[in-house]
Amino acid sequence: MAKLKEVCTFFADGDWIESSDQSDEGIRLIQTGNIGEGKYLEKETRAKYISESTFNKLSCTEVYPGDILVSRLPEPVGRACIIPEKNERMITAVDCTICRPNETLISKEYMCYFMRSNVYHTRLLGSVTGTTRKRISRKNLGNVEVKIPPKGEQNAIVKQLDCLTSVISLRSRELELLDELVRGRFVELFGDPILNPNGYLKETIKKHIDLLSGYPFKSEQYVEEGINICGGLIIMPQKIKWNECVHLGSIEGFEDYLLKDNDIVIALDRPWISEGFKIAKVDAEHLPALLIQRTARIRAIDINQDYLYYCFIEGGFDKYCNVTGSVVPHISAKDIGNFEVMIPPVELQNQFADFVKQIDKSKVIFFFLNICILLICIAGTHFRMLLSKNLPLH
C-alpha cells in the first residue's frame, strides 16, 4: 500500500477566473463539468478560454494529455478522468486538481480505475470537509491509500476493466436509445408539452399529486447495512445510485417516509448537474427505502404516474423552476407544486404508460444479455492471464 502523494504529483487548482477575463479563443479552460466518472466530457458548446496575456498573470499549471484531473466537489467528490490527446493548450479552473502519476510505479489507467472504485470513495468520505459546500482538500486526497501491484498485474487489471467498461458503455447506449424511443412516443401521443398543440387543459400539479419532503435523519443513526435512505446525493438524472446510499437500522417511527415502487424522487438541493436534472423513479428491487430531507417524493393521484414523470423530463421544468441560493442552489416544494402540465385523456396517458412498461421489459432483456457478455469477457481475460503465466487451467 502507498499514499497517492507518494506515487503522484499533485498540482494546485486553477485560479478563479472572472467571466470578464474569459474569451472565445486562446487557452482552453477545463472545469469540473468536464470531469466525468472515468471519462473526459468534451462539452464544446460550453467551452471557455482565456487569452495568453491573462494566462501570464495567473499561477495556473498547464494540463497535458495523460494527466488525471480530479474534481474536489461532490456528485461524487473525487471523480476523475484522464485528459485525452488534444491539439490545444489547457489549464484548470478552481476545484480541479491535476494529478500526474509516476508511471514507473503506477499507470495512469490503473490509477483512474482505482479512482472509480468503491474502495477509493469510501476512503475519501472520511476526509470530506465543509458543511454547506463539501469538498476534499488536496492534502487529504494525497493521503488516500492505494494498493500498487507489479506493473504487469496493473496492465492485466486495466485490460480486463477496459473490456468490462466497453460492454457497460454499449449497454448505456442501448438504454439511451430506448429512452429516446419513450420520449419520441410521448411527443407523438401528446405533442410538445410546452407548445401544447392539441390544446389540452393545463393545470398546476399540486391539484393532482401527493408531495412529501424527506425527514432529517442524523448521521449517528446510520448503520452499515439496513434500510436504504434515498436523498439528493444519490439521485442522478433518471437513475439512483443505490450502491452509494447510507442506511438506517429500522423503519420504526418513520413509516410516513417509506417509498413505494414507481415513486418519483427529486433532489431539492443542487437539482441540476452537468448531466441534467436530478429526478428518478424508485424501483421495487431497492425497497424498503426511506426519504431524507432536501428531497421530494411525488405520487400522482388522478393522473398516470409514468405520464407525470415524463412531463417533468420533457415539459420544461428546468426552464420553469426558480432555482435560488448562490452557495447551494435549491428548489422548493412550492416550485414543484406550481409546475403546470397538460391533462390529456386518462386513456391516452395509460396507453403511454403501457408503452413505457414494454420498454422497461426490453431493458431487462438487454441487462441479462449484457451480463452474459460480461461473464464471457471475464472468462476470456482470465484464460489469457493463465496462458501468459503458463499456469494449469483449473
C-alpha atoms as one frame of an Amber mdcrd trajectory, in Angstrom:
protein
   0.000   0.000   0.000   1.107   3.564  -0.662  -0.413   7.006  -0.334  -1.353
   8.748  -3.560   1.065  11.587  -2.810   3.902   9.013  -2.792   3.200   7.851
  -6.344   1.732  11.014  -7.882   2.440  14.718  -8.083  -0.487  16.968  -7.201
  -0.642  20.498  -8.558  -2.648  23.381  -7.141  -6.081  24.094  -8.600  -6.510
  26.729 -11.219  -7.413  30.284 -10.227 -10.907  31.699 -10.052 -11.308  33.340
 -13.446 -13.876  36.097 -13.810 -16.191  35.971 -16.815 -14.725  39.298 -17.939
 -11.337  37.554 -18.315 -12.734  34.781 -20.494 -12.679  34.830 -24.274 -13.861
  32.828 -27.286 -10.408  31.524 -28.145  -6.991  31.063 -26.648  -6.081  28.622
 -23.871  -8.842  26.151 -23.029 -10.279  26.351 -19.507 -11.086  22.886 -18.111
 -13.805  22.896 -15.413 -15.326  20.363 -13.004 -18.150  19.875 -15.502 -15.627
  18.365 -17.911 -14.750  15.631 -15.403 -16.982  12.602 -15.782 -16.607   9.363
 -13.836 -13.659   7.901 -15.684 -14.160   9.914 -18.861 -13.482  13.408 -20.101
 -16.657  15.278 -21.102 -15.997  17.488 -24.103 -18.939  19.948 -23.972 -17.662
  22.051 -26.830 -20.846  24.149 -26.829 -19.900  25.483 -23.393 -16.146  25.661
 -23.941 -14.380  28.597 -22.291 -10.973  30.110 -22.974  -8.586  32.714 -21.619
  -6.116  34.832 -23.535  -2.351  34.389 -23.416  -1.997  37.723 -21.599  -4.475
  36.640 -18.909  -2.690  33.306 -18.511   0.633  35.083 -17.914  -0.913  36.903
 -14.932  -2.137  33.682 -13.295  -0.412  30.974 -11.272  -2.105  28.128 -13.121
  -0.428  24.856 -14.102  -0.933  23.719 -17.669  -2.729  20.430 -18.213  -1.158
  17.867 -20.542  -2.634  14.797 -22.247  -2.334  11.833 -19.894  -2.760  13.928
 -16.751  -5.516  12.814 -14.392  -7.924  15.569 -13.458  -9.738  15.222 -10.113
 -12.834  17.148  -9.010 -12.758  18.197  -5.371 -16.521  18.847  -5.398 -19.403
  16.388  -4.801 -21.534  14.153  -7.030 -19.378  12.332  -6.372 -16.444  14.035
  -4.721 -13.096  12.933  -6.134 -14.365  11.840  -9.549 -11.517  11.657 -12.023
 -10.689  11.322 -15.709  -7.641  11.133 -17.955  -7.108  14.131 -20.225  -7.141
  12.904 -23.847  -4.835  13.954 -26.673  -5.911  17.449 -27.730  -4.358  19.938
 -30.133  -4.740  22.883 -27.786  -3.250  24.276 -24.606  -5.285  23.748 -21.441
  -5.439  24.966 -17.848  -7.781  24.090 -14.998 -10.407  26.150 -13.202 -10.905
  26.254  -9.449 -11.700  22.918  -7.671  -9.976  20.921 -10.451  -6.774  19.274
  -9.238  -4.132  17.902 -11.600  -2.759  14.509 -10.580   0.311  13.344 -12.528
   1.195   9.689 -11.750   4.792   8.475 -11.622   4.356   5.912 -14.394   7.364
   3.877 -13.338   5.301   2.961 -10.252   1.674   3.217 -11.289  -0.013   3.539
 -14.661  -2.447   6.397 -15.232  -5.097   3.919 -16.436  -4.795   1.809 -13.278
  -4.930   4.978 -11.175  -8.057   6.237 -12.948  -9.849   2.918 -12.455  -8.898
   2.998  -8.773 -10.488   6.457  -8.571 -13.770   4.971  -9.826 -13.845   2.210
  -7.206 -15.958   1.986  -4.067 -12.735   1.488  -2.082 -11.480   4.890  -3.208
 -14.760   6.680  -2.480 -15.072   5.018   0.931 -11.574   6.203   1.859 -12.424
   9.710   0.645 -15.664  10.050   2.617 -13.934  10.299   5.973 -11.802  13.198
   4.703 -14.514  15.362   3.128 -14.769  18.761   4.803 -17.319  21.577   4.810
 -20.923  21.851   5.922 -22.589  23.909   3.221 -20.262  23.109   0.345 -18.474
  19.806   0.846 -15.151  19.128  -0.850 -11.953  17.134  -0.472  -8.687  19.005
   0.148  -5.583  18.231  -1.924  -3.807  17.188   1.294  -6.495  14.655   2.196
  -6.684  13.454  -1.399  -2.961  12.779  -1.346  -3.284  10.754   1.864  -5.687
   8.221   0.317  -4.034   4.804   0.228  -3.853   2.674  -2.909  -2.647  -0.865
  -3.463   0.134  -0.970  -6.053   0.683  -4.394  -7.649   3.538  -5.009 -10.140
   3.166  -3.153 -13.439   2.373  -6.369 -15.344  -0.514  -7.085 -12.993  -1.690
  -3.487 -13.253  -1.793  -3.809 -17.048  -3.752  -7.080 -16.841  -6.285  -5.472
 -14.496  -6.652  -2.497 -16.837  -7.252  -4.781 -19.844  -9.972  -6.661 -18.012
 -11.626  -3.454 -16.833 -11.373  -1.978 -20.344 -13.310  -4.985 -21.616 -15.977
  -4.599 -18.953 -16.181  -0.849 -19.480 -16.684  -1.350 -23.207 -19.648  -3.649
 -22.560 -21.097  -1.262 -19.988 -20.754   1.652 -22.430 -22.560  -0.365 -25.087
 -25.349  -1.130 -22.636 -25.587   2.549 -21.674 -26.002   3.486 -25.322 -28.712
   0.821 -25.734 -30.571   2.272 -22.761 -30.215   5.796 -24.177 -31.781   4.636
 -27.456 -34.672   3.018 -25.589 -35.190   6.215 -23.587 -35.217   8.179 -26.836
 -37.985   5.867 -28.071 -40.041   6.697 -24.987 -39.525  10.417 -25.444 -40.468
  10.143 -29.102 -43.642   8.266 -28.190 -44.508  10.941 -25.614 -44.367  13.710
 -28.219 -46.188  11.529 -30.768 -49.124  10.993 -28.398 -49.327  14.378 -26.659
 -47.385  16.842 -28.785 -44.788  19.248 -27.450 -45.717  19.727 -23.757 -44.589
  23.364 -23.810 -46.394  24.374 -27.022 -49.403  22.121 -26.237 -50.524  21.894
 -29.902 -53.579  19.762 -29.014 -54.936  22.411 -26.677 -55.193  20.189 -23.603
 -56.173  21.758 -20.301 -53.049  22.797 -18.349 -53.088  22.827 -14.560 -50.624
  23.098 -11.704 -49.729  19.619 -10.475 -50.386  20.401  -6.808 -54.005  19.504
  -7.533 -53.016  16.090  -8.828 -50.168  14.823  -6.632 -49.218  13.770  -3.133
 -45.985  15.657  -2.416 -43.718  14.838   0.534 -40.388  16.270   1.728 -37.959
  13.923   3.477 -37.054  13.517   7.133 -33.832  14.998   8.662 -32.148  11.754
   9.711 -28.994  12.248  11.790 -25.731  10.682  10.670 -25.252   8.986  14.058
 -28.362   6.920  13.272 -26.740   5.329  10.216 -25.652   1.705  10.152 -23.532
  -0.284   7.696 -26.431  -2.415   6.459 -30.159  -1.897   6.785 -32.933   0.219
   5.278 -31.826   2.234   2.244 -32.020   6.029   2.550 -32.774   7.920  -0.651
 -31.606  11.512  -0.993 -30.236  14.124  -3.350 -26.648  12.873  -3.217 -27.561
   9.577  -4.894 -30.337  10.823  -7.192 -28.948  11.365 -10.688 -30.724  12.226
 -13.967 -33.157   9.278 -14.366 -31.257   6.904 -12.086 -30.495   6.357  -8.410
 -27.048   5.256  -7.219 -28.291   2.861  -4.556 -24.810   1.402  -4.092 -23.741
   4.763  -2.604 -26.668   5.217  -0.200 -26.492   5.224   3.600 -28.698   3.001
   5.771 -30.944   3.119   8.809 -31.390   0.213  11.219 -35.192   0.280  11.378
 -38.258   1.963   9.841 -39.997   2.190  13.227 -41.325   5.707  13.727 -40.561
   6.708  10.136 -43.297   4.802   8.307 -44.658   8.018   6.740 -41.349   8.435
   4.869 -41.316   4.973   3.276 -41.015   4.997  -0.503 -43.025   2.813  -2.885
 -42.311   1.250  -6.243 -42.539   3.864  -9.052 -42.388   6.866  -6.714 -40.828
   9.931  -8.326 -37.979  11.495  -6.318 -36.362  14.890  -6.940 -33.246  16.426
  -5.397 -34.157  19.839  -3.965 -30.528  20.904  -3.343 -28.243  21.214  -6.388
 -31.070  19.894  -8.606 -29.067  20.299 -11.813 -25.668  18.825 -12.600 -23.744
  18.638 -15.860 -25.677  15.503 -16.922 -29.091  17.105 -16.349 -31.968  17.428
 -13.874 -31.784  15.148 -10.822 -35.073  13.264 -10.989 -35.615   9.491 -10.949
 -38.106   6.718 -10.222 -37.833   4.277  -7.331 -37.855   0.562  -8.185 -39.119
  -2.321  -6.063 -35.717  -4.031  -6.028 -34.269  -1.443  -3.617 -37.170  -1.246
  -1.188 -37.701  -0.755   1.691 -36.251   2.736   1.481 -36.777   5.990   3.347
 -36.817   9.581   2.090 -34.322  12.026   3.620 -34.604  15.817   3.892 -33.986
  18.161   0.961 -35.560  15.553  -1.281 -39.126  15.443  -2.621 -41.296  12.394
  -3.234 -44.155  12.643  -5.736 -47.125  10.293  -6.213 -49.814  11.022  -8.772
 -53.398  10.981  -7.503 -55.634  11.192 -10.569 -53.149  11.202 -13.451 -50.834
   8.438 -14.596 -47.512   8.274 -12.715 -45.422   7.384 -15.791 -47.037  10.190
 -17.776 -46.306  12.648 -14.944 -42.662  11.552 -14.768 -42.091  12.384 -18.438
 -43.907  15.692 -18.036 -41.052  16.686 -15.736 -38.411  15.407 -18.155 -39.923
  16.759 -21.381 -42.098  19.608 -20.141 -39.576  22.360 -19.499 -39.391  22.009
 -15.709 -35.753  23.146 -15.844 -36.769  26.414 -17.549 -39.792  26.985 -15.324
 -38.178  26.271 -11.972 -36.994  29.072  -9.724 -33.554  27.931  -8.577 -32.412
  30.042  -5.606 -29.309  30.179  -3.435 -25.785  31.034  -4.521 -23.797  28.603
  -2.360 -26.276  25.707  -2.505 -28.745  26.161  -5.395 -32.117  24.687  -4.494
 -35.770  24.473  -5.490 -38.748  24.338  -3.161 -41.751  22.055  -2.831 -43.829
  25.100  -3.810 -41.912  25.308  -7.103 -42.823  21.690  -7.823 -46.481  22.099
  -6.899 -46.920  25.141  -9.146 -45.492  23.422 -12.221 -48.120  23.265 -14.962
 -48.695  20.138 -17.050 -51.088  19.123 -19.795 -54.036  16.973 -18.686 -54.814
  14.738 -21.690 -57.448  11.962 -21.513 -56.574   9.267 -18.977 -56.905   6.598
 -21.675 -54.105   8.279 -23.631 -51.954   8.564 -20.516 -52.434   4.845 -19.822
 -51.566   3.996 -23.419 -48.272   5.823 -22.957 -47.655   4.037 -19.620 -48.173
   0.645 -21.318 -45.518   1.600 -23.868 -43.129   2.572 -21.042 -43.658  -0.838
 -19.395 -42.832  -2.625 -22.654 -39.621  -0.610 -22.963 -38.757  -1.446 -19.338
 -39.126  -5.153 -20.191 -36.743  -4.666 -23.105 -34.252  -3.069 -20.723 -34.396
  -6.175 -18.507 -33.698  -8.407 -21.518 -30.739  -6.210 -22.533 -29.488  -6.389
 -18.937 -29.335 -10.201 -18.901 -27.758 -10.324 -22.365 -25.036  -7.944 -21.234
 -24.441  -9.926 -18.041 -23.707 -12.939 -20.268 -21.297 -10.850 -22.367 -19.579
  -9.555 -19.228 -19.079 -13.086 -17.949 -17.595 -14.125 -21.291 -15.223 -11.135
 -21.170 -14.101 -12.008 -17.643 -13.600 -15.665 -18.530 -11.648 -14.757 -21.667
  -9.361 -12.371 -19.801  -8.771 -14.937 -17.047  -7.927 -17.546 -19.690  -5.357
 -15.243 -21.351  -3.781 -14.429 -17.978  -3.402 -18.116 -17.204  -1.787 -18.774
 -20.575   0.620 -15.859 -20.120   1.733 -17.336 -16.782   1.866 -20.919 -18.100
  -0.453 -21.984 -15.298  -2.717 -25.045 -15.384  -6.284 -24.161 -16.406  -8.109
 -25.078 -13.202
